[in-house]
Short mmCIF file of C-alpha atoms in Angstrom, two decimals:
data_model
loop_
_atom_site.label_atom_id
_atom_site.label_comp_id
_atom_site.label_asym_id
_atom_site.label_seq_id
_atom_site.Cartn_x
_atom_site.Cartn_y
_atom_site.Cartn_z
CA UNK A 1 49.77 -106.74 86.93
CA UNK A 2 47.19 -109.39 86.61
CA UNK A 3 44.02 -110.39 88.71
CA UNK A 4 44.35 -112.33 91.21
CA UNK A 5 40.40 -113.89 90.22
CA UNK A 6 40.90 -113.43 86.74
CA UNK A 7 43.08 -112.45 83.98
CA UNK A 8 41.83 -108.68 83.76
CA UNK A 9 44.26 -105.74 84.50
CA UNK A 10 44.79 -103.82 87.69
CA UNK A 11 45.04 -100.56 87.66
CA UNK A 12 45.71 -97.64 90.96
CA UNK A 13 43.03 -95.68 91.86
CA UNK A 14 42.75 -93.49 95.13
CA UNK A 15 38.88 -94.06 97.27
CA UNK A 16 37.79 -92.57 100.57
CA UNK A 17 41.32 -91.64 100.97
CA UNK A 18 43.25 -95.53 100.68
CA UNK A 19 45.06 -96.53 97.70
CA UNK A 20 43.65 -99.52 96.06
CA UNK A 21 44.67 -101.64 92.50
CA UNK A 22 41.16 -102.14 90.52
CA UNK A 23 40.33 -104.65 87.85
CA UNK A 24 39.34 -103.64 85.04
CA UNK A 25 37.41 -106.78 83.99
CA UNK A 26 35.88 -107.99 87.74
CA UNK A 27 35.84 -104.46 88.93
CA UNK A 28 37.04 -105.94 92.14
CA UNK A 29 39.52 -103.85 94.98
CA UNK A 30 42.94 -105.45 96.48
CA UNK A 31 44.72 -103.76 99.04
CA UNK A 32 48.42 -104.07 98.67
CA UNK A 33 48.69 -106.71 101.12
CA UNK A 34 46.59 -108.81 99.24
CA UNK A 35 48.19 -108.63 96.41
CA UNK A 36 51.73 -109.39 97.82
CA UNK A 37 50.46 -111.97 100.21
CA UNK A 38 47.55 -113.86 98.23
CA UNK A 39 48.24 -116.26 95.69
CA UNK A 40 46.30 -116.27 92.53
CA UNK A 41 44.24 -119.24 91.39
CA UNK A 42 46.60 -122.71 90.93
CA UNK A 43 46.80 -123.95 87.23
CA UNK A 44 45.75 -127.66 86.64
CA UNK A 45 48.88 -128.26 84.70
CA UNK A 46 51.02 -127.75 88.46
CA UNK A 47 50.25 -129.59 91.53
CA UNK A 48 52.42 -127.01 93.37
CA UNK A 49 50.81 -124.11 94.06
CA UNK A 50 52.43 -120.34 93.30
CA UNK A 51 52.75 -117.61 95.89
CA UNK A 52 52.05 -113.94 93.99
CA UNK A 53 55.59 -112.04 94.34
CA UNK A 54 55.57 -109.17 96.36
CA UNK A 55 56.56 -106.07 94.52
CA UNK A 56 57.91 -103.40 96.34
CA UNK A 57 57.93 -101.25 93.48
CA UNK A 58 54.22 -101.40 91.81
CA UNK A 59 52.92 -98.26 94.55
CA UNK A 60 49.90 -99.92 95.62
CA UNK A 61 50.08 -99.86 99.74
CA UNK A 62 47.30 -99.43 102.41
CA UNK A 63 47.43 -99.26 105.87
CA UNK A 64 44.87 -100.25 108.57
CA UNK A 65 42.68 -97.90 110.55
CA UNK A 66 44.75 -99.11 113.86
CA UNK A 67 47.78 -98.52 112.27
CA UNK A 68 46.87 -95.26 111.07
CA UNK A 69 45.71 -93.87 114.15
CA UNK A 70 49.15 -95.02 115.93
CA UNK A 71 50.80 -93.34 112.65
CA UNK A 72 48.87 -89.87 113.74
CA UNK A 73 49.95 -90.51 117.24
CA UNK A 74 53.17 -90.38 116.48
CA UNK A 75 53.66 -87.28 114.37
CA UNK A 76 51.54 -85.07 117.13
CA UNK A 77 54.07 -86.25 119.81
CA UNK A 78 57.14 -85.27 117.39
CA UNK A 79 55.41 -82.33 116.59
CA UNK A 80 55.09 -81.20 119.69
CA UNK A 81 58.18 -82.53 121.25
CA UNK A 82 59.78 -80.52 117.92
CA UNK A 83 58.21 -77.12 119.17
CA UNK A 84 58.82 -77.30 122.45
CA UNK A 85 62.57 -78.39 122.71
CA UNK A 86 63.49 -74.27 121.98
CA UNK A 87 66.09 -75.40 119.28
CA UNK A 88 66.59 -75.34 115.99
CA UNK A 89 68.15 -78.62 115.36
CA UNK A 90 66.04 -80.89 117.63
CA UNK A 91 63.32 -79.11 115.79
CA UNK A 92 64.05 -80.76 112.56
CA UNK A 93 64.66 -83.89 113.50
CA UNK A 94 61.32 -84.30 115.27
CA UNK A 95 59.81 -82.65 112.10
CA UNK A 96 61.14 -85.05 109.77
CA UNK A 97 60.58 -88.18 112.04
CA UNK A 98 56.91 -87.15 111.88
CA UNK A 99 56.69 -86.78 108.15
CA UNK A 100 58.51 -90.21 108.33
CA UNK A 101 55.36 -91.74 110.80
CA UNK A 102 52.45 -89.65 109.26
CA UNK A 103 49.99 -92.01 107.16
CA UNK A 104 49.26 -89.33 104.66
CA UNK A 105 53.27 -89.61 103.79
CA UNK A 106 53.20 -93.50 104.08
CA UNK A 107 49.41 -93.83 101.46
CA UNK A 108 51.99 -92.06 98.46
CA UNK A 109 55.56 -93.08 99.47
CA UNK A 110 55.80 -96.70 100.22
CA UNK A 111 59.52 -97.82 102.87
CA UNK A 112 59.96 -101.01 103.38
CA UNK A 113 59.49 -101.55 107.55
CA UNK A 114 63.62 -102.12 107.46
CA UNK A 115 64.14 -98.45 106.40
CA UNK A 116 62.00 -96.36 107.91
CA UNK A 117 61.74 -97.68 111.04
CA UNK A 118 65.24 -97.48 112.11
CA UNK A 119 65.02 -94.05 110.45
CA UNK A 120 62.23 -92.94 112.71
CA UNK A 121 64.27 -94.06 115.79
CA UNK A 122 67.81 -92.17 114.96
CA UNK A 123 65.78 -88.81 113.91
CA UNK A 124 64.13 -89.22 117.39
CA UNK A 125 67.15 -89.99 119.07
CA UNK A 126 69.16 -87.32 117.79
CA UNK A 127 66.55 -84.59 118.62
CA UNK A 128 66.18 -85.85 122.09
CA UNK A 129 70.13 -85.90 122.13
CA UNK A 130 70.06 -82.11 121.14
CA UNK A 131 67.33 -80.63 123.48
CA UNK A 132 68.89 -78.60 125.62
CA UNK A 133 68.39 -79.34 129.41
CA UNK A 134 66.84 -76.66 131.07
CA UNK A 135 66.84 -77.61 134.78
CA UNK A 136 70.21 -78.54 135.81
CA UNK A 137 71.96 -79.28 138.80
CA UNK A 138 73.94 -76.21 139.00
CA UNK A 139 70.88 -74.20 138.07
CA UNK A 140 68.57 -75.96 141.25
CA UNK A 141 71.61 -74.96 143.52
CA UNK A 142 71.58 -71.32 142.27
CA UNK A 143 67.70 -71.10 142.93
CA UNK A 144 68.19 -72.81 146.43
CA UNK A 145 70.20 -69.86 147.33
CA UNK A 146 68.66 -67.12 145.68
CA UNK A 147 65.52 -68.51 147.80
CA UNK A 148 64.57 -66.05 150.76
CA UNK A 149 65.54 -67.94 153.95
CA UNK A 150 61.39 -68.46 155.57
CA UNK A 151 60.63 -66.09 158.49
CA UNK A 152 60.74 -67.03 161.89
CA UNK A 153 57.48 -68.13 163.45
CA UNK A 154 55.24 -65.75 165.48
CA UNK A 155 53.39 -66.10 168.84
CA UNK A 156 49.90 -65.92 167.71
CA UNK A 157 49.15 -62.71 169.58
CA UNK A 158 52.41 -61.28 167.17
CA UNK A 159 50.48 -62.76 164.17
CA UNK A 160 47.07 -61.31 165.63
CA UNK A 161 48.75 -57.48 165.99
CA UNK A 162 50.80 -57.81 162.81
CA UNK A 163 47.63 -58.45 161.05
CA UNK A 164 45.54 -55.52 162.71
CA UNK A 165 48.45 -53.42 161.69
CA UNK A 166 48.50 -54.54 158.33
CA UNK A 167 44.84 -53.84 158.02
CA UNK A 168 45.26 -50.37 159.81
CA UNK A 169 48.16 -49.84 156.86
CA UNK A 170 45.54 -51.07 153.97
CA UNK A 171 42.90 -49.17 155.54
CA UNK A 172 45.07 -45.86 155.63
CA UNK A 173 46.34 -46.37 151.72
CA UNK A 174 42.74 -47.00 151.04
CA UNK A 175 41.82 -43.50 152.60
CA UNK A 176 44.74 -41.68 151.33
CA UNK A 177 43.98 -43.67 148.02
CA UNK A 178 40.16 -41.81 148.25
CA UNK A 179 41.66 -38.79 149.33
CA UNK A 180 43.52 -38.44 146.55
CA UNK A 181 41.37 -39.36 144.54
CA UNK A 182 38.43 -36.73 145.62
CA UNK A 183 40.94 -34.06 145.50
CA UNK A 184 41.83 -34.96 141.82
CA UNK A 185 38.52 -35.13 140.88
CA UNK A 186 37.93 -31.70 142.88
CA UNK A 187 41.08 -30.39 140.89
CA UNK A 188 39.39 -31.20 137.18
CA UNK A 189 36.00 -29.85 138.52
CA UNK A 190 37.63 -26.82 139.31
CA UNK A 191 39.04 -26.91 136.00
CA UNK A 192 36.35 -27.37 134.24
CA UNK A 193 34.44 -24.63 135.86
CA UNK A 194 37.70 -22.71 135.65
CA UNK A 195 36.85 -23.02 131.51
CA UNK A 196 33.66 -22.90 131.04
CA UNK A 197 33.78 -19.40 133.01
CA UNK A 198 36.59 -18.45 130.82
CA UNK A 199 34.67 -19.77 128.00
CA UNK A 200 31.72 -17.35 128.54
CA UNK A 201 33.93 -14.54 129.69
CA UNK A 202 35.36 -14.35 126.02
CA UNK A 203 31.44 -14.85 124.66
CA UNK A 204 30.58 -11.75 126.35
CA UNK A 205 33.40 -9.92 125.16
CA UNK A 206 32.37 -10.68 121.73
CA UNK A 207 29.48 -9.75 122.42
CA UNK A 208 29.99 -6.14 123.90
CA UNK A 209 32.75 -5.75 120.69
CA UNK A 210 30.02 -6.47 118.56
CA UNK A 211 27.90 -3.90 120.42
CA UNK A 212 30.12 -1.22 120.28
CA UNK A 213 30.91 -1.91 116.56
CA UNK A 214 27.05 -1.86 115.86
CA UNK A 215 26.96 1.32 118.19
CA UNK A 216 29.86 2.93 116.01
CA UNK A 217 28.50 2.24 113.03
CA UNK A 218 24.50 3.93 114.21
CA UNK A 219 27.17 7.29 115.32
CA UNK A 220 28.58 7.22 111.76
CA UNK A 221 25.16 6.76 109.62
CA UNK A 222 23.66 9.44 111.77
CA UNK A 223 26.67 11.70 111.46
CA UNK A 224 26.29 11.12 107.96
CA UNK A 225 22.97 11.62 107.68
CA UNK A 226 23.20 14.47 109.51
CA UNK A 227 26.25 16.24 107.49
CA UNK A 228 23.59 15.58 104.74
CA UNK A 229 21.23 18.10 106.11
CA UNK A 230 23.43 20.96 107.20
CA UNK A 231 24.81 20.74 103.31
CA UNK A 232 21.20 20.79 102.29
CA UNK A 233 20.34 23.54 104.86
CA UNK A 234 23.40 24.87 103.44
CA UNK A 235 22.40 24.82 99.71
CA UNK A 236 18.96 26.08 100.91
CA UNK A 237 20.20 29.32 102.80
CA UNK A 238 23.19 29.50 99.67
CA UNK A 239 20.13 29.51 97.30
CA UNK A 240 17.73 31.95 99.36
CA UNK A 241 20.54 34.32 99.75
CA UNK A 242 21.30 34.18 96.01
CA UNK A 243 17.99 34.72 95.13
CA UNK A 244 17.61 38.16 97.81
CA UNK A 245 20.80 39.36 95.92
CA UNK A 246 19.64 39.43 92.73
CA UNK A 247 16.12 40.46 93.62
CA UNK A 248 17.87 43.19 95.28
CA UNK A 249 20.01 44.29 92.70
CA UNK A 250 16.77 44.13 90.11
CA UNK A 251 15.20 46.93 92.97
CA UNK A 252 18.34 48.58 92.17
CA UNK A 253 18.56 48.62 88.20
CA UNK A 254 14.75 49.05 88.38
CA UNK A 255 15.57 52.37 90.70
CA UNK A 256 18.20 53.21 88.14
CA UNK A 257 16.54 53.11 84.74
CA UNK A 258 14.86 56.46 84.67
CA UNK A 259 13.95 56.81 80.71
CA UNK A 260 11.33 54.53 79.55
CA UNK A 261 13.54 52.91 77.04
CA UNK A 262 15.65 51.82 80.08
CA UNK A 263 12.24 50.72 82.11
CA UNK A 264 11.46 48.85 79.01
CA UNK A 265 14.67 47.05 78.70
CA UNK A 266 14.88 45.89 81.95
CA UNK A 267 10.86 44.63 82.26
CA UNK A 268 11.79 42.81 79.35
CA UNK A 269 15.32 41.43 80.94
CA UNK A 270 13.27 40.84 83.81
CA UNK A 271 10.17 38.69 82.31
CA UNK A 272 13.36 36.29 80.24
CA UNK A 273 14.92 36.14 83.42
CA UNK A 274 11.35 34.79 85.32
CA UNK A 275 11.11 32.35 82.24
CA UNK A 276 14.69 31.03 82.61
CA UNK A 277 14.34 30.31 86.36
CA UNK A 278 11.03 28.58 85.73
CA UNK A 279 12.38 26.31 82.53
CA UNK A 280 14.88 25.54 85.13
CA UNK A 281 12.73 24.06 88.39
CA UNK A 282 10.45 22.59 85.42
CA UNK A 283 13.77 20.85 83.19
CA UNK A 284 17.03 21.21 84.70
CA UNK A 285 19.02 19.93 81.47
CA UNK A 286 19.60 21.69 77.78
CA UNK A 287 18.81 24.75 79.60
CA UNK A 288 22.41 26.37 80.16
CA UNK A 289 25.87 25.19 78.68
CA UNK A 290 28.72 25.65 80.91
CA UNK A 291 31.81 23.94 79.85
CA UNK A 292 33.42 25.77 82.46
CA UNK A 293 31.51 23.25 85.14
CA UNK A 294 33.36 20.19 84.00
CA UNK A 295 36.62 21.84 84.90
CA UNK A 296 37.07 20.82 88.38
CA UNK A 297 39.08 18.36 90.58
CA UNK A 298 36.35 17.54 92.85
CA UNK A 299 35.64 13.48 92.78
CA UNK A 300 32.08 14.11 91.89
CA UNK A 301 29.66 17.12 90.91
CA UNK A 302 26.02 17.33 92.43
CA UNK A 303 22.64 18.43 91.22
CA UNK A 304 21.26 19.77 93.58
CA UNK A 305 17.61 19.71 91.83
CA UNK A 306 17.40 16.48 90.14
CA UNK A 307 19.33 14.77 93.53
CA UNK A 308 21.75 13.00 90.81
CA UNK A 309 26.01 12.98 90.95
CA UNK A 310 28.09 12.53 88.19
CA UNK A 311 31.62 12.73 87.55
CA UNK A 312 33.23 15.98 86.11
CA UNK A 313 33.82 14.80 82.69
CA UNK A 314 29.60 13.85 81.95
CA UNK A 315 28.20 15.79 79.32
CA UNK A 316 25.45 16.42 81.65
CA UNK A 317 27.31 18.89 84.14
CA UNK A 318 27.32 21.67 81.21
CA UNK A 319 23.62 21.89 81.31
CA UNK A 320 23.19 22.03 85.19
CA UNK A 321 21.67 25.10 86.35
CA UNK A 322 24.58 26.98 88.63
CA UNK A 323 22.17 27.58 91.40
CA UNK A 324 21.85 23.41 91.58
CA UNK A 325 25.64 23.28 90.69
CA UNK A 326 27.62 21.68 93.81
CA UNK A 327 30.37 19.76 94.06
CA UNK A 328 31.43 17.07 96.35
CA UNK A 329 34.56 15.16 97.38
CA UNK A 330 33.40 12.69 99.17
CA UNK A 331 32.75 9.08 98.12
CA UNK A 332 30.26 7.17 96.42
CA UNK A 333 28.71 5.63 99.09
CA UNK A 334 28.33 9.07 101.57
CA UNK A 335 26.74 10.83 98.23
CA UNK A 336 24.09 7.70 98.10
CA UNK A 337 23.70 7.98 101.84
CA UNK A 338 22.96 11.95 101.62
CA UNK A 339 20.22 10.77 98.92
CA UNK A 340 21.59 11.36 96.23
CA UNK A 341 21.65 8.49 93.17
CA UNK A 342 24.03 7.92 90.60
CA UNK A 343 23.87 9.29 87.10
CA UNK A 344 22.58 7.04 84.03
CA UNK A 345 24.87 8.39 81.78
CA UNK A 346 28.53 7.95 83.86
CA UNK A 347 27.17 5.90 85.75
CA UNK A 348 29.95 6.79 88.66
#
């Protein structure tokens, strides 16, 4: 399409929101109106001057700021008519009647005035048609009757008493309403006293459990303890009667041995056996081998001397000393509480 100032090309282009036709020589702006409604420069060959034909079809159209705001008028009220007419129908007829009026529809679609306005008035039409009437006649009747019949007027002295009763009413729910309300929070006072004793009745029971478990367990390490010593009082009076035996039954062989041959013999027996018994306070290993030790079914055997245990099987029983031979069935723990520590070599 030409110019209407000169014979450059127009061409759409979209600015501050209108649609407008721009030349590209004169860089000048033409609504649509102006160019259906202007005429372009007359020729000197004509005397008669030429209208510009209005094209319906070249999508160049702009509407004024009045109409526009009368265009957004419009589409709130249909809008709003749309969501409040509680149907689905009347709904979209209001909708589409105010896509039909909105200017933002009418700046990229271009209707001639002979289509769209008619169009505008059925889709109103038919959704006021289809609302659905809320207050009818019937319905105003119903609610006339379902209306509590007013009371009958009262002397103002009624009034006066009616009111002092109502406030005597109010003011007993309020006290009953305090009432309760003080004994409820009495009630979860209680309560909570009620558990927190509770609470620190079952703290002290702990505690006196754990007492008595503590005391328990004092009674058992001194029973043990004490076992301890009567087996080493024991071993003591074992040992000290041993030893009167055999120094009695030296006295004895000593009496005995009349020739000097036979005093001989036995000083000599004697002075080994003095040598023996000191080798074995001094080193109470490689001193004796008896296999004969290991064979026992006792859980551990004791040295009495050295204060070590070991089980039955160690290479070490052989060479205890019988006098520090003992043997115990206890466990590892009582032996270690009676003193005693565990061998190096079976470590038990």
């Amino acid at each position: 399409m030409k110019c209407l100032k000169c014979d450059g090309e127009l061409h759409p282009i979209l600015k501050d929101g209108q649609s407008y036709a721009q030349c590209d020589k004169c860089g000048r702006l033409f609504t649509r109106h102006d160019l259906k409604y202007s005429a372009p420069t007359p020729q000197p060959q004509s005397s008669r001057p030429v209208e510009a034909e209005p094209d319906d079809d070249d999508g160049y159209y702009t509407m004024g700021l009045p109409t526009a705001i009368v265009g957004w008028i419009l589409c709130a009220l249909f809008l709003m008519f749309g969501l409040v007419s509680g149907s689905v129908l009347p709904l979209i007829a209001f909708i589409a009647a105010a896509v039909l009026v909105s200017p933002l529809f009418r700046n990229h679609v271009y209707l001639s005035g002979k289509v769209w306005i008619p169009l505008v008035v059925v889709l109103a039409v038919a959704g006021f048609a289809t609302t659905p009437l809320q207050d009818t006649q019937s319905e105003k009747i119903a609610q006339k009757q379902e209306a509590p019949s007013p009371a009958p007027k009262q002397s103002k002295a009624a009034v006066k008493e009616q009111d002092e009763e109502d406030t005597e009413e109010q003011q007993a729910a309020k006290e009953k309403e305090e009432a309760e309300r003080a004994a409820q929070e009495q009630a979860e006072r209680e309560e909570q006293e009620r558990l927190a004793q509770e609470q620190a009745e079952q703290e002290r029971i702990a505690q006196e459990q754990a007492a008595a478990q503590a005391e328990q367990e004092r009674i058992a390490q001194e029973q043990a303890a004490a076992q301890a010593e009567q087996e080493r009082i024991a071993q003591e009076q074992a040992a000290a009667a041993q030893a009167e035996q055999q120094r009695l039954e030296q006295e004895r062989i000593a009496q005995e041995q009349a020739a000097a041959q036979q005093a001989e013999q036995e000083r000599i027996a004697q002075e080994q056996a003095a040598a023996v018994q000191a080798n074995a306070g001094q080193n109470p290993f490689n001193t004796y081998n008896n296999p004969e030790q290991q064979q026992t079914t006792s859980n551990y055997v004791l040295n009495t001397n050295t204060k070590k245990f070991h089980y039955p099987h160690c290479n070490d029983v052989k060479r205890i000393a019988p006098h520090n031979y003992s043997e115990f069935n206890g466990t590892r723990e009582e032996a270690i509480a009676q003193g005693y520590s565990s061998c190096g070599h079976c470590n038990p």
